[in-house]
PDB file of C-alpha atoms in Angstrom:
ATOM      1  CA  UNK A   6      -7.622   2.602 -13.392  1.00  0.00           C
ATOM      2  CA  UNK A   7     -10.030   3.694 -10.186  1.00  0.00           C
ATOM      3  CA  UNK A   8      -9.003   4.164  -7.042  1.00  0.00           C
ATOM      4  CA  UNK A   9     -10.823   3.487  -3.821  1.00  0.00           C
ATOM      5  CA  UNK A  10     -10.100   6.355  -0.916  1.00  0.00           C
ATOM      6  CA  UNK A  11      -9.549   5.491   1.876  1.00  0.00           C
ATOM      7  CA  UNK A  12     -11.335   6.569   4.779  1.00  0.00           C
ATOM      8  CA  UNK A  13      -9.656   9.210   5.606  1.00  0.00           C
ATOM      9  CA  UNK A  14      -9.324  10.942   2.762  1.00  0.00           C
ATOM     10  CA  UNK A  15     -12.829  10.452   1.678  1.00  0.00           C
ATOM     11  CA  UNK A  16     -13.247  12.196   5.043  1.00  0.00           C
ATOM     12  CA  UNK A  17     -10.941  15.081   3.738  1.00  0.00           C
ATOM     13  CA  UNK A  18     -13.198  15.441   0.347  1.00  0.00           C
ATOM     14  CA  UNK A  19     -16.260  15.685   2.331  1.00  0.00           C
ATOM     15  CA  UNK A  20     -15.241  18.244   4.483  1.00  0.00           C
ATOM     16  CA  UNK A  21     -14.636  20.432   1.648  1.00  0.00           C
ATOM     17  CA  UNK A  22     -17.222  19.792  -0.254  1.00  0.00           C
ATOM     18  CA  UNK A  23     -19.479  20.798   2.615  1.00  0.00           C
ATOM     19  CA  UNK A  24     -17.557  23.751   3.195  1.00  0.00           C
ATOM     20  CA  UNK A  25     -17.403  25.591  -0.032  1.00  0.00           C
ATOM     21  CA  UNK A  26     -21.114  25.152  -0.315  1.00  0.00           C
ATOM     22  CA  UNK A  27     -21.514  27.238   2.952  1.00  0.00           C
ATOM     23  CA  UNK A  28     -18.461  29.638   2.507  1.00  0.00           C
ATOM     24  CA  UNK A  29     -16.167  31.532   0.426  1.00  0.00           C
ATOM     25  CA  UNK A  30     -13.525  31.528   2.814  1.00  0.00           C
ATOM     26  CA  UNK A  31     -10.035  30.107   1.993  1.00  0.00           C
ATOM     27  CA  UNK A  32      -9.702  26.589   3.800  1.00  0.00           C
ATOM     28  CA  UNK A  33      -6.819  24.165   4.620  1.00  0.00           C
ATOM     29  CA  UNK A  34      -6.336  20.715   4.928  1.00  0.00           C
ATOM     30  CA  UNK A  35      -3.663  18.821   7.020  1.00  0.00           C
ATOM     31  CA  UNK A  36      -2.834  15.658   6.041  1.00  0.00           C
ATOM     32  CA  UNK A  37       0.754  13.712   6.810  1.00  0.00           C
ATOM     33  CA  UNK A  38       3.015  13.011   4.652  1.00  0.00           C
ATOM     34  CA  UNK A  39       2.621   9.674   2.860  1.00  0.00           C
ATOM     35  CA  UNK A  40      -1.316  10.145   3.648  1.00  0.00           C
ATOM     36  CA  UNK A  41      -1.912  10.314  -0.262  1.00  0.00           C
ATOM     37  CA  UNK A  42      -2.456  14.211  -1.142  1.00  0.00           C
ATOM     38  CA  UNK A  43      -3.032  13.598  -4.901  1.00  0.00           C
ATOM     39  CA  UNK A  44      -5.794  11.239  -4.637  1.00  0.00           C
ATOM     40  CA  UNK A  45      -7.808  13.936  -2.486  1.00  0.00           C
ATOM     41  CA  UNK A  46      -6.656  16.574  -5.001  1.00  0.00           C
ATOM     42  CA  UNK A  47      -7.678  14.053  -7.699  1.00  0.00           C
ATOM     43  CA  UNK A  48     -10.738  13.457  -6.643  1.00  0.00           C
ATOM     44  CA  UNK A  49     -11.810  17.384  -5.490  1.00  0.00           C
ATOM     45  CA  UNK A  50     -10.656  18.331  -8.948  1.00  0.00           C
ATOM     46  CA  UNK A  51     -12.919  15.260 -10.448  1.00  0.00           C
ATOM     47  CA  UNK A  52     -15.873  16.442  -8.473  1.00  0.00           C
ATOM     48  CA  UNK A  53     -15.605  20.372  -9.351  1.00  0.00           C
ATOM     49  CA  UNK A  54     -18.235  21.694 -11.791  1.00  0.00           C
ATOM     50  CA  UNK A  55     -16.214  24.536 -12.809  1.00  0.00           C
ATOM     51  CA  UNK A  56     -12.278  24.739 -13.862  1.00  0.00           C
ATOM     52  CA  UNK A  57      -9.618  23.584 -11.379  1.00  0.00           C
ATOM     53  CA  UNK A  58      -5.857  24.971 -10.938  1.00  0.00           C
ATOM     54  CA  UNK A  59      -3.386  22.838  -8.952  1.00  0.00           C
ATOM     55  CA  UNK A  60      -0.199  24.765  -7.954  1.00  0.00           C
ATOM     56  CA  UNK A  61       2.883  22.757  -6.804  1.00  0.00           C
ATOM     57  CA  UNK A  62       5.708  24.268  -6.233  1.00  0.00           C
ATOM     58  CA  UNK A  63       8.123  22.179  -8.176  1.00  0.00           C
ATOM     59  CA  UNK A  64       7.514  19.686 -11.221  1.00  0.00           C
ATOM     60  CA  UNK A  65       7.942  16.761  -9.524  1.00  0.00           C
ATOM     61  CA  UNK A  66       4.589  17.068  -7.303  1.00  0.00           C
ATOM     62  CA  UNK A  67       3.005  19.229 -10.685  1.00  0.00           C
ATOM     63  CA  UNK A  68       3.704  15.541 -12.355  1.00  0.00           C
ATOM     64  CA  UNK A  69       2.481  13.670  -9.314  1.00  0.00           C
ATOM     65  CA  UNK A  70      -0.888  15.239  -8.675  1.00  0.00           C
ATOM     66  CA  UNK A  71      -1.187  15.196 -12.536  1.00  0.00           C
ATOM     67  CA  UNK A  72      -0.585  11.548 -12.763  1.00  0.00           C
ATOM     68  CA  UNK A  73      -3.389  10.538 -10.262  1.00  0.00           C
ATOM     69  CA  UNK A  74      -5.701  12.743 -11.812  1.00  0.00           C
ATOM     70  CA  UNK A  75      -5.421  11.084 -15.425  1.00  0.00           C
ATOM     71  CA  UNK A  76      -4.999   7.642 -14.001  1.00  0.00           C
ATOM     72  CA  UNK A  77      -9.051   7.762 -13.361  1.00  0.00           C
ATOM     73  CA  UNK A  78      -9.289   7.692 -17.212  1.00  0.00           C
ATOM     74  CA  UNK A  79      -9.761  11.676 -16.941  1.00  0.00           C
ATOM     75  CA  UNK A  80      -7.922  14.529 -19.008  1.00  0.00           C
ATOM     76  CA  UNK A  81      -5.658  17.624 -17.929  1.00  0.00           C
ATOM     77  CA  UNK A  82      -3.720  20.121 -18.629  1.00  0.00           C
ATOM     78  CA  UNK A  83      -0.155  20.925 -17.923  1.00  0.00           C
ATOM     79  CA  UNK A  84       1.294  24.359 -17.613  1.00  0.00           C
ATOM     80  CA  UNK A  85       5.272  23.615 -16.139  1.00  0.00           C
ATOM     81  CA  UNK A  86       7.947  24.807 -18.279  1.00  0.00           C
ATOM     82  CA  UNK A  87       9.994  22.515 -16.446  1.00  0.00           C
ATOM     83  CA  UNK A  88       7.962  19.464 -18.066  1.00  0.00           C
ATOM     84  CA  UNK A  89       8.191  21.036 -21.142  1.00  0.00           C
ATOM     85  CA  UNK A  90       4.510  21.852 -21.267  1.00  0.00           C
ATOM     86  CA  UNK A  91       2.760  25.131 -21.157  1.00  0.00           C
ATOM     87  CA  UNK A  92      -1.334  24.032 -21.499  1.00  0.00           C
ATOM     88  CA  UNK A  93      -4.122  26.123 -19.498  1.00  0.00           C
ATOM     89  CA  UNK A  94      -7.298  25.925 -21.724  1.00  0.00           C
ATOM     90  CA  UNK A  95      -8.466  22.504 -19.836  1.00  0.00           C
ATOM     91  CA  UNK A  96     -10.833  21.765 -17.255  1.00  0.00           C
ATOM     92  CA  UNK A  97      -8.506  20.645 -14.970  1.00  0.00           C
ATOM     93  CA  UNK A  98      -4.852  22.407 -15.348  1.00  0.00           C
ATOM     94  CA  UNK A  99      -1.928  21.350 -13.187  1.00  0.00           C
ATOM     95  CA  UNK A 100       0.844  24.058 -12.736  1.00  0.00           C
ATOM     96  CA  UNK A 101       4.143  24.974 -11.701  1.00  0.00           C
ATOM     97  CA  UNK A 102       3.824  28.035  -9.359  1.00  0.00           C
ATOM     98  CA  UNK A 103       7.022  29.889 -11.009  1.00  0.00           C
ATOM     99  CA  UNK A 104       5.468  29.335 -14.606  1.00  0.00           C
ATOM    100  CA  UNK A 105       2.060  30.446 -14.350  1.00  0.00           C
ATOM    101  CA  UNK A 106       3.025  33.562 -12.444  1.00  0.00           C
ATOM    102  CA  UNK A 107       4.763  34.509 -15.386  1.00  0.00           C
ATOM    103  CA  UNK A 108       2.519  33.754 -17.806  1.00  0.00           C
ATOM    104  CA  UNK A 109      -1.010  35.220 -15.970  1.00  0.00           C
ATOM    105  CA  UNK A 110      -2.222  36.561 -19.346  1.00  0.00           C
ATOM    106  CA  UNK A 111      -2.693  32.680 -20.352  1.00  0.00           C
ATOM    107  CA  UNK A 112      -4.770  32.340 -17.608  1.00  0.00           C
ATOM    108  CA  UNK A 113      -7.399  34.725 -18.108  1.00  0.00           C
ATOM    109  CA  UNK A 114     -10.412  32.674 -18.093  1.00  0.00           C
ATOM    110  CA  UNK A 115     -12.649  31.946 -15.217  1.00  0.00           C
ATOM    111  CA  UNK A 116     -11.542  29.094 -12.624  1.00  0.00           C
ATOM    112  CA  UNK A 117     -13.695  28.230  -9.942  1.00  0.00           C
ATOM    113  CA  UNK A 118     -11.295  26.515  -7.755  1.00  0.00           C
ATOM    114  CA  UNK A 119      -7.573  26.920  -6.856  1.00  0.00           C
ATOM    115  CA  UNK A 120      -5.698  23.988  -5.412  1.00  0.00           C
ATOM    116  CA  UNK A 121      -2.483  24.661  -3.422  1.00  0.00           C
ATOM    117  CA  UNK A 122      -0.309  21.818  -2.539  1.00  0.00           C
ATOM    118  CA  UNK A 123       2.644  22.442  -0.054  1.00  0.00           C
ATOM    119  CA  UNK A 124       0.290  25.446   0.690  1.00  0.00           C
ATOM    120  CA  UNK A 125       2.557  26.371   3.770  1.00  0.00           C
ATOM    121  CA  UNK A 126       5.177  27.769   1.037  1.00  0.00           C
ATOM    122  CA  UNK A 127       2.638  30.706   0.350  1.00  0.00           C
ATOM    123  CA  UNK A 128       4.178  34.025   1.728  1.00  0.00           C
ATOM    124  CA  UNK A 129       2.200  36.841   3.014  1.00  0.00           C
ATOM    125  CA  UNK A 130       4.627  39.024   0.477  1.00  0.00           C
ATOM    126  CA  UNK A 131       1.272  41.063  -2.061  1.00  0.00           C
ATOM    127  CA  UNK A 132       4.754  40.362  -4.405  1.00  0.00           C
ATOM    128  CA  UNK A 133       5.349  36.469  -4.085  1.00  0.00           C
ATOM    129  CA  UNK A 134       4.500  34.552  -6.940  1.00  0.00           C
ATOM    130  CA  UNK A 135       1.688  33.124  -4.918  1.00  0.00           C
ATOM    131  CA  UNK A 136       0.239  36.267  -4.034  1.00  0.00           C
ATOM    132  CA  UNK A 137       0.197  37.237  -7.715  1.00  0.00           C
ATOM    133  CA  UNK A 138      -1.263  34.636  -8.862  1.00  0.00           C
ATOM    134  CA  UNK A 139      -4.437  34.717  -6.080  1.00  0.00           C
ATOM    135  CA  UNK A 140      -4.919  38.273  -7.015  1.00  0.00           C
ATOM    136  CA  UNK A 141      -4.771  37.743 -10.332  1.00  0.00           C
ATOM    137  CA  UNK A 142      -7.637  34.755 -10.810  1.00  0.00           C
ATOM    138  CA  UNK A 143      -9.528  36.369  -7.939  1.00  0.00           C
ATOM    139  CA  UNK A 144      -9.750  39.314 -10.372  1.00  0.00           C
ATOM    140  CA  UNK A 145     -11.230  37.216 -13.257  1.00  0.00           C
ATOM    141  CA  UNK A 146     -13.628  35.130 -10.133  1.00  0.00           C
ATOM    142  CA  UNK A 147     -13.833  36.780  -6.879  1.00  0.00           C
ATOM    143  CA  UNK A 148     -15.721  34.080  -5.830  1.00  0.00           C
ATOM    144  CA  UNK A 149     -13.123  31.458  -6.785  1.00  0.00           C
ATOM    145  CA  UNK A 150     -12.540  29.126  -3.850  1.00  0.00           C
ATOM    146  CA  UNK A 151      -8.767  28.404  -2.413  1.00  0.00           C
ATOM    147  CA  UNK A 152      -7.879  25.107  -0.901  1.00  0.00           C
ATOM    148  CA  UNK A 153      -4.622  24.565   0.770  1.00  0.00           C
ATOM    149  CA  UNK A 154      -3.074  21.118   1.519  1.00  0.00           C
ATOM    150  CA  UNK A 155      -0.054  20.449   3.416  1.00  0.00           C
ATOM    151  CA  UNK A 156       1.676  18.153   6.255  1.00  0.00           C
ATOM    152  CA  UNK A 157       3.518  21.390   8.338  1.00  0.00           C
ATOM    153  CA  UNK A 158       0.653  24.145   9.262  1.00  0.00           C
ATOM    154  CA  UNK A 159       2.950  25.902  11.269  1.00  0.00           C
ATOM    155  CA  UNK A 160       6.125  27.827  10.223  1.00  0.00           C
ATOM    156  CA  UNK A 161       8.818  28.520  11.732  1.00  0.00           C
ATOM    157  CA  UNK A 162       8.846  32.692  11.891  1.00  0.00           C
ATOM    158  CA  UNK A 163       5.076  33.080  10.877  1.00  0.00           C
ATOM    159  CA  UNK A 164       3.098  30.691  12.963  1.00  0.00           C
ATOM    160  CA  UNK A 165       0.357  28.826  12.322  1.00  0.00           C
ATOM    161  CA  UNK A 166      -0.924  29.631   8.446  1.00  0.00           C
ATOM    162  CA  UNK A 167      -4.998  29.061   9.603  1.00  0.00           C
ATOM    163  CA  UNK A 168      -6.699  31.397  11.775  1.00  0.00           C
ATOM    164  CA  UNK A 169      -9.749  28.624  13.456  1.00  0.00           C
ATOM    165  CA  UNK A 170      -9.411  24.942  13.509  1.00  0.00           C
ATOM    166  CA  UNK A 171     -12.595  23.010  13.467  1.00  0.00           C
ATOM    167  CA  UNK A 172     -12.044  21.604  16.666  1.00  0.00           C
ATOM    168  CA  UNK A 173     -12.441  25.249  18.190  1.00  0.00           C
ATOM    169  CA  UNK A 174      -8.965  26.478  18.895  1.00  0.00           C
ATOM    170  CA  UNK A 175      -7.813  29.542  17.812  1.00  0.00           C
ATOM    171  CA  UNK A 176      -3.877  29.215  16.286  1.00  0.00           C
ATOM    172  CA  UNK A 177      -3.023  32.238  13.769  1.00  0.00           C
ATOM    173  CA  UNK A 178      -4.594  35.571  13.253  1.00  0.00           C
ATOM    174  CA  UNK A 179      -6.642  37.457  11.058  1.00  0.00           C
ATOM    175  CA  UNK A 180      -3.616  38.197   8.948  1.00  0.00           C
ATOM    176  CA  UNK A 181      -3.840  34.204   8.187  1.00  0.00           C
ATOM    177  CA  UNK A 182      -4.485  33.509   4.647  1.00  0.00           C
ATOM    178  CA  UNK A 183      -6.520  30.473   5.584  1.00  0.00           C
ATOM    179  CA  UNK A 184      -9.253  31.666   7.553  1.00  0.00           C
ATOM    180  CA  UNK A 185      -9.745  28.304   8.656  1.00  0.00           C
ATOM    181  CA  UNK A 186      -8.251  24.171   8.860  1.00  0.00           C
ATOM    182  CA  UNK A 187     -11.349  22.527   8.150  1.00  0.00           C
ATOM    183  CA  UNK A 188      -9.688  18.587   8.035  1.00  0.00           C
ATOM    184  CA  UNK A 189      -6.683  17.442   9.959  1.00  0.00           C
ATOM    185  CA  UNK A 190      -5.044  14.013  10.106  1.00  0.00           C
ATOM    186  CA  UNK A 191      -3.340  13.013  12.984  1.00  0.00           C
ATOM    187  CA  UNK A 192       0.007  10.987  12.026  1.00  0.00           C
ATOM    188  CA  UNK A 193      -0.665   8.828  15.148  1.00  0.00           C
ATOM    189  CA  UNK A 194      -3.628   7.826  12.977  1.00  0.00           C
ATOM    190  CA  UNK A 195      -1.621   6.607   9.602  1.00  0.00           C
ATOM    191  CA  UNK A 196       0.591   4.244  12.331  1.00  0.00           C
ATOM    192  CA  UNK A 197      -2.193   3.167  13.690  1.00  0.00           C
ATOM    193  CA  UNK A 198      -3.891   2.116  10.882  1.00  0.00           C
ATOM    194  CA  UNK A 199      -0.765   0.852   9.772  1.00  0.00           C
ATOM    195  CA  UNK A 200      -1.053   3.114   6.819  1.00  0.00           C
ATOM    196  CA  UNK A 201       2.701   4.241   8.200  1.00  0.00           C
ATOM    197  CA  UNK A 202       5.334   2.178   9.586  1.00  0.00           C
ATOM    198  CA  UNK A 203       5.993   2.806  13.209  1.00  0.00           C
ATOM    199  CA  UNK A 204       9.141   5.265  14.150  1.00  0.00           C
ATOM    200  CA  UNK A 205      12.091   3.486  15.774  1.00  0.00           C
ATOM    201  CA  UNK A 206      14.457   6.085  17.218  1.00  0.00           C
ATOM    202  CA  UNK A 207      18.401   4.692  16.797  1.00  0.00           C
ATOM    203  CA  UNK A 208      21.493   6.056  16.601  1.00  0.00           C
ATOM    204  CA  UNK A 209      22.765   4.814  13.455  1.00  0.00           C
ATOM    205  CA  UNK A 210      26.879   5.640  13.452  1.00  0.00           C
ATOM    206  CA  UNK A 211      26.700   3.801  16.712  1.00  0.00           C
ATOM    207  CA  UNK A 212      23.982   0.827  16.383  1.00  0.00           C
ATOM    208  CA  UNK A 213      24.312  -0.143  13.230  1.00  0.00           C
ATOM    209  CA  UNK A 214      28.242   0.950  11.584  1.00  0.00           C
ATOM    210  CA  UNK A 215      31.618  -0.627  12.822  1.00  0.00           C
ATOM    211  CA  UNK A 216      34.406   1.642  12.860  1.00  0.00           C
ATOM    212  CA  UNK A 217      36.773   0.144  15.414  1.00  0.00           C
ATOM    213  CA  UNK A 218      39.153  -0.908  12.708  1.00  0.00           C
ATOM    214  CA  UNK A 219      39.429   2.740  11.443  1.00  0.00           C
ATOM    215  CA  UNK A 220      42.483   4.523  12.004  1.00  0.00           C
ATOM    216  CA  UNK A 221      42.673   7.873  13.161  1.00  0.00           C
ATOM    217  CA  UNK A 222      44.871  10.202  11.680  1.00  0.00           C
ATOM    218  CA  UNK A 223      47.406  12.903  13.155  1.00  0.00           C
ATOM    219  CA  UNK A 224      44.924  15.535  13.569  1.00  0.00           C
ATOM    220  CA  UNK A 225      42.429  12.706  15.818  1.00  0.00           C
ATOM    221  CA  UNK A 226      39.992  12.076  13.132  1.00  0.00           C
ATOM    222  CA  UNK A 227      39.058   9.828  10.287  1.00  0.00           C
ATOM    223  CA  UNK A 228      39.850   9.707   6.894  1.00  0.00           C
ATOM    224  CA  UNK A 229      36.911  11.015   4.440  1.00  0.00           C
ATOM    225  CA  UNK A 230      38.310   8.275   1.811  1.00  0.00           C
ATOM    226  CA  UNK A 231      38.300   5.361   5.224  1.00  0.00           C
ATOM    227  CA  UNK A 232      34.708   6.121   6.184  1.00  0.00           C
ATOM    228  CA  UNK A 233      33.193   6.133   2.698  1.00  0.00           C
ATOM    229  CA  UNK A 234      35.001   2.712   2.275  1.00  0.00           C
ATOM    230  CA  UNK A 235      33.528   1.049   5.462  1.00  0.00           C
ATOM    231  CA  UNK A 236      30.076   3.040   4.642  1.00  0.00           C
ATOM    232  CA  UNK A 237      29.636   1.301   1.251  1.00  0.00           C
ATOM    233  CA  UNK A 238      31.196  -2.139   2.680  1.00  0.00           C
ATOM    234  CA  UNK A 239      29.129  -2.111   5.688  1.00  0.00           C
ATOM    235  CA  UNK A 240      26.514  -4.626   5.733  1.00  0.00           C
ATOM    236  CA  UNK A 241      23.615  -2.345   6.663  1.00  0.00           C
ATOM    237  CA  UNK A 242      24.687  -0.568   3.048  1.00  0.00           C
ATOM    238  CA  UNK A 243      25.102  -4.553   1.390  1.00  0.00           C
ATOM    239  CA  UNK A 244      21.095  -5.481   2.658  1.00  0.00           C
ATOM    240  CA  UNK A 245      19.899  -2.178   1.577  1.00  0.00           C
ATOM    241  CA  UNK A 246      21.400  -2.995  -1.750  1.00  0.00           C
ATOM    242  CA  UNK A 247      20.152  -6.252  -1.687  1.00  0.00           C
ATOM    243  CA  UNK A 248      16.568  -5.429  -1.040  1.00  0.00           C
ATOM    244  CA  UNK A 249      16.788  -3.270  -4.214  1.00  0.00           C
ATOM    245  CA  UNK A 250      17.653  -5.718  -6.207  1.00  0.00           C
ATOM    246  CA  UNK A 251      15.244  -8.196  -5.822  1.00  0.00           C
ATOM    247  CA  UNK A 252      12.302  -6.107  -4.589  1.00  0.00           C
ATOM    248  CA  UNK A 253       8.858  -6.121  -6.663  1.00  0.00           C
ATOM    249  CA  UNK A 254       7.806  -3.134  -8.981  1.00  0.00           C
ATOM    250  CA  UNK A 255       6.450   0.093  -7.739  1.00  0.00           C
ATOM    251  CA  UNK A 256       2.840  -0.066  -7.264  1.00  0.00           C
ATOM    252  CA  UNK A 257       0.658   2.834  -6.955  1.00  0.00           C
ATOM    253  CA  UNK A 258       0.033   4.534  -4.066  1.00  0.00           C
ATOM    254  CA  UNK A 259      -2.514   5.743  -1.881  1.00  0.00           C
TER     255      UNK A 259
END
């Protein structure tokens, strides 16, 4: 299977390319959520000449980014004990953050490139399992490059987690781990494009759920057993159900 990026994210794959070739400098990429992370990581990983490590931070995105990678006929690695799979002699090897960090002396051989999805999770703790693991391959490589990807660049508590965007402004400090956010994607751009449905702001309890037939009980308030019963007899619940049933397999996204 192949998959075409889209423009965007071709956009994201150039921008790093062309970075790395000038600097050493940990860089970050903002994309949206639903803007297709994987296929950027696939492809960056595809295009790397030396070894790659993806870190998610739980198996279901370890799986994900590992899915798009092989489905362009390609090979990796898996080192996530939680998918039963502890491999870090590939090319390409896509890991579970808590499972490499205890198992560094498997990963003792050179990467050139470390891949950080969610990369907003990374704490400025020297004794997070983040932190252990970027001191530990920068060790082996000191000039192995870090790439962060993630939809929330700023944290609630920390800040922004980039010092320079490429626009010009100046968000975190020097204390940032990503010196600087060399691609962001507006989300106004995904609705634009359509790539993302449009927001519609309603007040659901109110809009779409009857409850004037509920009775209230001596204290002034509903039944827990009551509202789960008009809940799953409401029609909003029956359509949702409905569309289930007869909608078309997943397809692969972008």
């Amino acid at each position: 299977m192949t998959f075409t990026l889209r423009p965007y994210q071709q956009e994201a794959v150039d921008a790093t390319l062309a970075w790395f070739r000038r600097h050493t400098e940990p860089a970050a990429i903002v994309l949206p959520t639903g803007a297709g992370k994987s296929l950027v990581i696939a492809e960056l990983a595809r295009l790397a000449r030396g070894r790659v490590l993806v870190l998610a931070h739980v198996k279901e995105l370890v799986a994900q980014n590992h899915a798009k990678y092989c489905a362009l006929g390609l090979e990796a690695d898996i080192f996530a004990a939680g998918l039963q799979r502890k491999e870090s002699h590939g090319k390409v090897v896509f890991g579970s953050v808590q499972s490499v960090a205890r198992n560094l002396d498997q990963f003792r051989s050179e990467f050139s490139l470390l891949i950080v999805d969610e990369c907003h999770r990374i704490s400025d703790d020297d004794d997070s399992q983040y932190q252990q693991i970027i001191g530990h391959l920068r060790q082996v490589n000191p000039q192995i490059r870090l790439l962060g990807l993630t939809a929330t660049p700023f944290r609630l508590g920390k800040g922004w987690i980039y010092q320079f965007h490429y626009h010009g402004m100046v968000r975190g400090d020097e204390k940032a781990l990503f010196r600087d956010c060399i691609y962001e994607l507006p989300l106004r751009y995904m609705i634009k494009h359509g790539y993302l449905t449009p927001p519609e702001r309603l007040d659901m309890p109110v809009v779409q759920y009857d409850f004037s037939r509920l009775q209230a009980q001596s204290n002034g308030l509903f039944s827990e057993a009551d509202l789960n019963h008009e809940l799953k007899n409401n029609s909003v619940s029956r359509r949702i159900l409905s569309a289930r049933s007869w909608s078309s397999p997943k397809t692969a996204k972008g």
